[in-house]
Coordinates of C-alpha atoms in Angstrom, one line a residue:
Chain D
M515 CA -9.9 22.1 12.8
A516 CA -7.9 18.8 13.0
G517 CA -7.3 16.9 10.0
K518 CA -7.8 13.6 8.7
V519 CA -5.7 10.2 9.2
F520 CA -5.2 8.5 6.1
F521 CA -2.5 6.2 4.2
S522 CA -1.7 6.0 0.6
V523 CA 0.2 3.3 -0.8
S524 CA 0.8 1.3 -4.1
M525 CA -1.1 -2.5 -4.1
S526 CA -0.9 -5.1 -6.9
L527 CA -3.9 -6.4 -8.0
D528 CA -3.8 -9.4 -6.1
G529 CA -3.4 -7.5 -2.5
F530 CA 0.3 -6.7 -2.3
S531 CA 2.5 -3.7 -1.0
A532 CA 5.6 -5.1 -1.2
P533 CA 7.1 -8.3 -2.4
E534 CA 8.6 -11.1 -0.3
S535 CA 9.9 -9.9 3.0
M536 CA 13.0 -7.7 3.2
E537 CA 14.7 -9.2 5.8
G538 CA 17.8 -9.8 5.2
I539 CA 17.6 -8.3 2.2
R540 CA 20.7 -5.8 1.8
A541 CA 21.2 -3.3 -1.0
T542 CA 24.7 -2.6 -1.5
P543 CA 25.9 -3.3 -4.9
E544 CA 28.1 -6.4 -3.5
Q545 CA 25.0 -7.8 -1.4
R546 CA 23.1 -7.2 -4.6
E547 CA 25.0 -9.3 -6.8
Q548 CA 25.3 -12.0 -4.2
D549 CA 21.6 -12.2 -3.6
P550 CA 19.7 -12.8 -6.3
R551 CA 16.6 -12.2 -4.3
L552 CA 17.4 -8.3 -4.3
E553 CA 17.4 -8.6 -7.8
R554 CA 13.7 -9.8 -8.2
W555 CA 12.8 -7.7 -5.3
M556 CA 13.8 -4.9 -6.7
A557 CA 12.4 -5.4 -10.2
Q558 CA 9.1 -6.3 -8.6
W559 CA 8.7 -3.1 -6.5
M560 CA 9.9 -1.1 -9.8
E561 CA 6.8 -2.5 -11.6
L562 CA 4.4 -1.9 -8.3
Q563 CA 5.5 1.7 -8.2
A564 CA 6.0 2.3 -12.0
W565 CA 3.5 4.7 -12.4
I566 CA 5.3 7.1 -10.0
F567 CA 8.8 7.3 -10.8
P568 CA 8.0 9.4 -14.0
Q569 CA 6.1 12.0 -12.3
R570 CA 7.8 15.3 -12.2
F571 CA 6.8 15.9 -8.4
F572 CA 8.4 12.5 -7.3
R573 CA 11.7 13.5 -9.1
E574 CA 11.9 16.9 -7.7
N575 CA 11.3 15.5 -4.3
L576 CA 13.5 12.7 -4.5
N577 CA 16.3 15.2 -6.2
L578 CA 16.6 12.9 -9.1
G579 CA 16.6 15.8 -11.7
E580 CA 14.2 18.0 -13.7
G581 CA 11.4 17.1 -16.0
G582 CA 8.6 14.3 -15.8
E583 CA 5.1 14.0 -16.4
E584 CA 2.6 16.2 -15.2
G585 CA -0.6 14.6 -15.4
R586 CA -3.4 13.6 -13.3
D587 CA -0.9 10.9 -11.4
N588 CA 1.7 13.7 -10.9
D589 CA -1.1 15.7 -8.8
I590 CA -2.1 13.0 -7.1
A591 CA 1.8 12.7 -6.0
R592 CA 1.8 16.0 -5.4
E593 CA -1.9 16.3 -3.4
T594 CA -0.7 13.6 -1.2
F595 CA 2.3 15.3 -0.3
E596 CA 1.1 18.5 0.6
R597 CA -1.8 17.5 2.8
T598 CA 0.6 15.8 5.0
G599 CA 1.9 17.8 7.8
A600 CA 3.1 15.0 9.8
S601 CA 4.1 11.0 9.2
V602 CA 3.8 7.9 11.1
M603 CA 5.9 4.9 10.6
G604 CA 7.2 1.5 11.4
M605 CA 10.9 0.8 12.2
R606 CA 11.7 -1.5 9.5
M607 CA 10.3 1.3 6.7
F608 CA 12.6 3.6 8.8
D609 CA 15.6 1.2 8.2
L610 CA 15.1 0.5 4.7
G611 CA 14.4 4.4 4.0
E612 CA 17.8 5.7 6.1
R613 CA 19.7 3.7 3.5
A614 CA 17.5 4.8 0.2
W615 CA 16.3 8.3 0.8
P616 CA 18.6 11.4 -0.3
E617 CA 20.1 13.3 2.4
E618 CA 17.4 15.8 2.0
A619 CA 14.8 13.1 3.3
P620 CA 11.4 13.5 1.1
F621 CA 9.1 14.1 3.9
H622 CA 9.8 17.8 4.6
T623 CA 7.9 17.6 7.8
P624 CA 8.2 15.6 11.2
V625 CA 8.1 12.0 11.1
F626 CA 7.4 9.6 14.1
V627 CA 8.8 6.4 13.8
V628 CA 7.4 3.6 16.3
T629 CA 10.0 1.8 17.7
H630 CA 11.6 0.0 20.8
Q631 CA 14.9 1.4 19.9
Q632 CA 15.9 4.8 22.0
R633 CA 17.2 7.3 19.8
V634 CA 17.5 11.2 19.7
P635 CA 15.6 13.2 17.1
W636 CA 17.1 12.8 13.5
E637 CA 17.2 16.1 12.0
R638 CA 17.5 16.2 8.3
P639 CA 18.5 19.3 5.7
G640 CA 15.0 19.9 4.1
G641 CA 12.6 20.0 6.8
T642 CA 12.3 16.2 7.7
T643 CA 12.8 15.3 11.4
F644 CA 12.5 12.0 12.6
H645 CA 11.3 11.4 16.3
F646 CA 11.6 7.9 17.8
V647 CA 8.5 7.0 19.7
N648 CA 9.1 4.2 22.2
D649 CA 5.2 4.4 23.6
G650 CA 3.2 2.8 20.9
I651 CA 1.1 4.1 17.8
H652 CA -1.3 5.9 19.7
S653 CA 1.5 8.1 21.6
A654 CA 3.0 8.8 18.0
L655 CA -0.2 9.4 16.5
R656 CA -1.3 11.7 19.1
Q657 CA 2.0 13.6 18.6
A658 CA 1.6 13.6 14.7
R659 CA -1.8 15.0 15.2
Q660 CA -0.2 17.6 17.3
V661 CA 2.4 19.0 15.1
A662 CA 0.4 18.5 11.7
G663 CA -2.6 21.3 12.8
D664 CA -4.9 21.3 10.0
R665 CA -3.1 19.2 7.5
D666 CA -3.4 15.6 7.8
V667 CA -1.7 12.7 9.4
R668 CA 0.1 10.0 7.1
I669 CA 0.5 6.5 8.2
A670 CA 3.6 6.0 5.9
G671 CA 4.1 2.4 6.4
G672 CA 4.7 -0.6 6.0
S673 CA 2.1 -2.6 5.8
E674 CA 2.3 -3.7 9.5
T675 CA 2.1 -0.5 10.8
I676 CA -0.9 0.6 8.6
L677 CA -2.8 -2.3 9.9
A678 CA -2.1 -1.7 13.2
H679 CA -3.9 1.7 12.8
L680 CA -6.6 0.1 10.8
N681 CA -7.2 -2.1 12.9
A682 CA -7.2 0.1 15.9
G683 CA -10.0 2.5 14.5
L684 CA -7.4 5.4 13.9
V685 CA -7.5 5.7 9.8
D686 CA -10.2 8.0 8.6
E687 CA -9.4 7.4 5.1
F688 CA -7.1 5.9 2.4
S689 CA -5.9 5.7 -1.0
I690 CA -4.6 2.9 -2.9
A691 CA -3.0 3.2 -6.5
L692 CA -3.9 -0.2 -7.8
S693 CA -0.9 -1.5 -9.9
P694 CA -1.6 -3.7 -13.1
V695 CA 0.7 -6.4 -11.5
L696 CA 0.1 -9.7 -9.9
F697 CA 2.9 -10.7 -6.9
G698 CA 1.7 -14.4 -6.4
A699 CA 3.5 -13.8 -2.8
G700 CA 4.9 -10.9 -0.9
T701 CA 3.3 -8.5 2.1
R702 CA -0.2 -8.5 1.8
L703 CA -1.3 -4.8 2.5
F704 CA -4.5 -6.0 4.3
D705 CA -3.2 -9.2 5.9
G706 CA -4.6 -9.4 9.3
V707 CA -7.4 -7.2 8.8
D708 CA -10.4 -7.2 11.4
A709 CA -12.9 -7.3 8.8
S710 CA -15.8 -7.3 11.3
R711 CA -15.0 -4.4 12.7
V712 CA -13.7 -2.2 9.3
A713 CA -16.3 -0.8 6.6
L714 CA -15.6 0.5 3.6
E715 CA -17.6 3.8 1.8
P716 CA -16.1 4.5 -1.8
V717 CA -15.1 7.7 -1.9
R718 CA -13.3 8.5 -5.5
S719 CA -12.2 6.0 -8.4
E720 CA -10.1 7.9 -10.6
P721 CA -8.1 5.6 -13.6
S722 CA -5.1 7.3 -14.9
S723 CA -3.3 5.5 -17.7
R724 CA -1.0 3.5 -15.6
V725 CA -2.8 2.8 -12.4
T726 CA -6.4 3.3 -10.7
H727 CA -6.4 5.5 -7.9
L728 CA -8.9 4.2 -5.2
T729 CA -10.2 6.2 -2.2
Y730 CA -12.5 4.7 0.7
A731 CA -13.5 6.5 3.7
V732 CA -13.2 4.2 7.1
H733 CA -16.1 3.7 9.3
P734 CA -16.4 1.2 12.3
R735 CA -19.3 -1.8 11.8
Chain Z
M722 CA -13.0 -15.5 -36.0
A723 CA -12.6 -17.0 -32.8
G724 CA -13.9 -15.2 -29.5
K725 CA -11.9 -14.7 -26.7
V726 CA -11.5 -16.5 -23.3
F727 CA -12.0 -14.4 -20.3
F728 CA -13.4 -14.7 -16.5
S729 CA -15.6 -11.6 -15.4
V730 CA -15.7 -12.1 -11.5
S731 CA -16.4 -10.0 -8.2
M732 CA -13.6 -9.2 -6.0
S733 CA -12.8 -7.7 -2.3
L734 CA -10.3 -5.0 -2.2
D735 CA -8.4 -7.6 -0.2
G736 CA -8.3 -10.0 -3.3
F737 CA -11.0 -12.3 -2.3
S738 CA -13.3 -13.9 -4.6
A739 CA -15.5 -16.0 -2.0
P740 CA -15.8 -15.9 1.7
E741 CA -13.9 -18.6 3.7
S742 CA -14.4 -22.4 1.9
M743 CA -17.7 -23.5 1.6
E744 CA -16.9 -27.4 2.1
G745 CA -19.7 -28.8 4.4
I746 CA -21.7 -25.8 4.0
R747 CA -25.4 -26.6 3.1
A748 CA -28.1 -24.3 2.2
T749 CA -31.5 -25.6 3.2
P750 CA -33.3 -23.6 5.9
E751 CA -33.0 -26.0 8.6
Q752 CA -29.2 -26.5 8.1
R753 CA -28.4 -22.6 7.8
E754 CA -30.3 -22.5 11.3
Q755 CA -27.8 -25.3 12.8
D756 CA -24.6 -23.6 11.1
P757 CA -23.5 -20.2 11.8
R758 CA -20.8 -20.2 9.4
L759 CA -23.5 -20.0 6.3
E760 CA -25.3 -17.0 7.8
R761 CA -22.1 -15.8 7.8
W762 CA -20.6 -16.6 4.4
M763 CA -24.2 -15.6 3.3
A764 CA -23.9 -12.1 4.8
Q765 CA -20.3 -11.6 3.3
W766 CA -21.4 -13.0 -0.3
M767 CA -24.3 -10.6 -0.4
E768 CA -21.7 -7.7 0.4
L769 CA -19.2 -8.8 -2.4
Q770 CA -22.3 -9.0 -5.0
A771 CA -24.4 -6.0 -3.6
W772 CA -23.3 -4.2 -7.0
I773 CA -25.4 -6.8 -9.0
F774 CA -28.5 -7.7 -7.0
P775 CA -30.5 -4.6 -8.0
Q776 CA -29.3 -4.5 -11.7
R777 CA -32.6 -5.1 -14.0
F778 CA -30.9 -7.3 -16.2
F779 CA -29.7 -9.6 -13.0
R780 CA -33.5 -10.1 -11.9
E781 CA -34.5 -10.5 -15.1
N782 CA -31.9 -13.3 -15.7
L783 CA -32.7 -14.8 -12.6
N784 CA -36.4 -14.7 -12.7
L785 CA -36.5 -12.4 -9.8
G786 CA -39.3 -10.0 -11.0
E787 CA -39.5 -6.8 -12.8
G788 CA -37.8 -3.7 -12.3
G789 CA -34.3 -3.0 -11.3
E790 CA -31.4 -0.4 -12.1
E791 CA -30.4 0.7 -15.7
G792 CA -27.0 2.4 -15.2
R793 CA -23.5 1.5 -16.2
D794 CA -23.6 -1.5 -13.8
N795 CA -26.5 -2.9 -15.7
D796 CA -25.0 -2.5 -19.1
I797 CA -21.7 -4.4 -18.0
A798 CA -23.7 -7.2 -16.4
R799 CA -25.9 -7.5 -19.6
E800 CA -23.1 -7.0 -21.7
T801 CA -20.9 -9.8 -20.3
F802 CA -23.9 -12.1 -20.6
E803 CA -24.2 -11.2 -24.1
R804 CA -20.6 -11.8 -25.3
T805 CA -20.7 -15.5 -23.6
G806 CA -21.2 -18.3 -26.2
A807 CA -20.3 -21.1 -24.0
S808 CA -19.3 -21.3 -20.6
V809 CA -16.5 -23.2 -18.5
M810 CA -16.9 -24.2 -14.8
G811 CA -15.4 -26.0 -11.9
M812 CA -17.3 -29.0 -10.0
R813 CA -17.7 -27.4 -6.6
M814 CA -19.1 -24.1 -8.5
F815 CA -21.9 -26.5 -10.3
D816 CA -22.8 -28.0 -7.2
L817 CA -23.2 -25.2 -5.6
G818 CA -25.5 -23.9 -8.3
E819 CA -27.2 -27.2 -9.0
R820 CA -29.0 -25.9 -5.7
A821 CA -29.3 -22.5 -6.2
W822 CA -30.0 -21.3 -9.9
P823 CA -33.8 -21.6 -10.8
E824 CA -35.0 -24.4 -13.4
E825 CA -34.6 -22.0 -15.9
A826 CA -30.4 -21.9 -15.3
P827 CA -28.9 -18.2 -16.2
F828 CA -26.4 -19.2 -18.8
H829 CA -29.0 -20.0 -22.0
T830 CA -25.8 -21.2 -23.6
P831 CA -24.2 -24.6 -23.2
V832 CA -22.0 -24.9 -20.1
F833 CA -18.8 -27.6 -19.5
V834 CA -18.1 -28.7 -16.2
V835 CA -14.6 -29.9 -15.9
T836 CA -15.0 -33.1 -13.5
H837 CA -13.8 -36.6 -12.6
Q838 CA -17.7 -37.4 -12.6
Q839 CA -19.3 -39.4 -15.3
R840 CA -22.7 -37.7 -16.2
V841 CA -24.8 -37.4 -19.2
P842 CA -25.4 -34.1 -20.2
W843 CA -28.2 -31.9 -18.3
E844 CA -30.5 -29.9 -20.6
R845 CA -32.3 -27.1 -18.8
P846 CA -35.4 -25.1 -19.8
G847 CA -34.1 -21.9 -21.5
G848 CA -31.3 -23.1 -23.4
T849 CA -28.8 -23.9 -21.0
T850 CA -26.8 -27.7 -21.2
F851 CA -24.6 -28.7 -18.8
H852 CA -21.9 -31.0 -20.3
F853 CA -19.6 -33.0 -17.9
V854 CA -16.2 -33.0 -19.3
N855 CA -13.8 -35.6 -17.9
D856 CA -10.4 -34.9 -19.7
G857 CA -9.0 -31.7 -18.5
I858 CA -9.4 -28.2 -18.8
H859 CA -7.9 -27.9 -22.2
S860 CA -10.8 -30.4 -23.6
A861 CA -13.6 -28.6 -21.7
L862 CA -12.1 -25.3 -23.3
R863 CA -11.5 -26.6 -26.8
Q864 CA -15.3 -28.0 -26.7
A865 CA -16.5 -24.6 -25.5
R866 CA -14.9 -22.5 -28.3
Q867 CA -16.2 -24.7 -30.8
V868 CA -19.9 -24.1 -29.9
A869 CA -19.0 -20.4 -28.9
G870 CA -18.3 -19.6 -32.6
D871 CA -17.7 -15.9 -32.7
R872 CA -18.6 -15.0 -29.0
D873 CA -16.5 -15.5 -25.9
V874 CA -16.0 -18.5 -23.8
R875 CA -16.0 -17.1 -20.2
I876 CA -14.4 -18.8 -17.7
A877 CA -16.9 -19.2 -14.9
G878 CA -15.6 -20.1 -11.6
G879 CA -14.6 -21.1 -9.4
S880 CA -11.2 -19.4 -8.6
E881 CA -9.1 -22.7 -8.6
T882 CA -10.6 -23.3 -12.4
I883 CA -10.2 -19.5 -13.3
L884 CA -6.2 -20.1 -11.7
A885 CA -6.1 -23.3 -13.9
H886 CA -6.7 -21.7 -17.3
L887 CA -4.9 -18.2 -16.4
N888 CA -1.5 -20.1 -15.4
A889 CA -2.0 -22.3 -18.3
G890 CA -1.7 -19.3 -20.6
L891 CA -5.6 -19.7 -21.8
V892 CA -7.1 -16.5 -20.7
D893 CA -6.9 -13.2 -22.9
E894 CA -9.0 -10.9 -20.8
F895 CA -10.2 -10.5 -17.3
S896 CA -12.6 -8.0 -15.6
I897 CA -13.3 -7.5 -11.9
A898 CA -16.1 -5.9 -10.2
L899 CA -13.7 -4.5 -7.1
S900 CA -16.2 -4.1 -4.2
P901 CA -15.7 -2.1 -1.5
V902 CA -15.4 -4.3 1.4
L903 CA -12.4 -6.2 3.3
F904 CA -12.7 -10.0 4.0
G905 CA -10.0 -10.5 5.7
A906 CA -10.2 -14.5 4.8
G907 CA -11.6 -16.6 2.3
T908 CA -10.9 -17.8 -1.2
R909 CA -8.5 -15.5 -2.9
L910 CA -9.0 -15.3 -6.5
F911 CA -5.3 -15.1 -7.5
D912 CA -4.0 -17.6 -5.0
G913 CA -0.9 -19.6 -6.6
V914 CA -1.0 -17.4 -9.7
D915 CA 2.1 -17.9 -11.5
A916 CA 3.6 -14.5 -11.4
S917 CA 6.6 -15.3 -13.2
R918 CA 4.4 -16.2 -16.4
V919 CA 1.6 -13.6 -15.8
A920 CA 1.8 -10.0 -17.1
L921 CA -1.1 -7.7 -17.4
E922 CA -2.0 -4.9 -19.5
P923 CA -4.9 -2.2 -18.6
V924 CA -7.5 -2.0 -20.8
R925 CA -10.4 -0.4 -19.2
S926 CA -11.0 1.0 -15.5
E927 CA -14.9 2.6 -15.3
P928 CA -16.3 3.4 -11.8
S929 CA -19.6 3.1 -11.3
S930 CA -21.5 4.1 -7.6
R931 CA -21.0 0.5 -6.5
V932 CA -17.8 -0.9 -7.4
T933 CA -14.7 -0.2 -9.9
H934 CA -15.0 -2.0 -13.2
L935 CA -11.2 -3.4 -14.1
T936 CA -10.5 -5.0 -17.4
Y937 CA -6.9 -6.4 -18.0
A938 CA -5.7 -8.2 -21.1
V939 CA -3.4 -11.0 -20.3
H940 CA 0.2 -11.5 -21.9
P941 CA 3.0 -14.2 -21.2
R942 CA 5.9 -13.0 -19.6

């Protein structure tokens, strides 16, 4: 039996899944000192994701060290990882991640990167292999489904890639960790959603001490 | 002891508290037939507010008839009403309400309408009196606090009036009924929020079968 296609992201209460555009923002210490936008970007990003950083699973998976919280937030982070048999992501997310992930990238499954760039598969220690797909999201998703088997396919991000799948009717379900923060500006998760085609059915709403975990099934209208 | 200043609204998952602007949309049956935008506006509004229409308290308070649901959604609707000793609203909300509320307007307390229009107080059966305040939100809120006594002051809406109070640091707490719907376009509740000044503290997150009720305390940054 084929798994589901889902996404799972953190979102600010006012609907942003990332601070202002990251175009042109670079992350070396020197660049950071030169560009005050990066300081602000990082501060907002940390607030948005504040719930996940202390979690034991997150720390282990990114090799950040032992220990960490082990409550419901941790279970949810772990469950999201364990259900995922393959991921699809956009090139911008890959570009950022390539600079930020540890050598042992945190996916431990095949990842299909939708891009115009031609590049041979990039195999990382720990089981993550990045495949670069040049013929669009349907092709990337088909390949991801094949390797995922019974497990689910995660549309990892960014929000443009998530929205492309949502509007194309390719998403079965999604989860949002709703963070207690207002951004005012940035990248809106649902910007450009085709509301005339996407209907939501509430599946689960689970408060933790840090965020509210919301899960919806997606149906065509 | 003085009460709190709060607002309580329904919001779509993508952050909208109302469908597209209501400017120029009129609500008589003839106008409705002539303007397809109104049909769409009403359909979206009904989806956003779907959780409250079946509630016993809501039906009683708007004289829509006997009966209705009596679960947690109903309790929350009733509690929101009972804590409110006075309301503040913008002129656009009043204009719409004036055409839509029953003769016995559903506030049953003084309501302070912020407007440039000069008008004598308008007393309705059932205890609602609309006072028209020409010297700004601080004055309206001061008057509302005075008559509310120990009870709370509700910033009723619309979202522009709510945001003016939020950005001015005048809101202590707010509640959102997060509806399982995406709008894609419309009036964003937090559009223009001064995120550098407003910090949120989660107070309560309570799922019902229809929505998730979220409550946050507001602190200055």
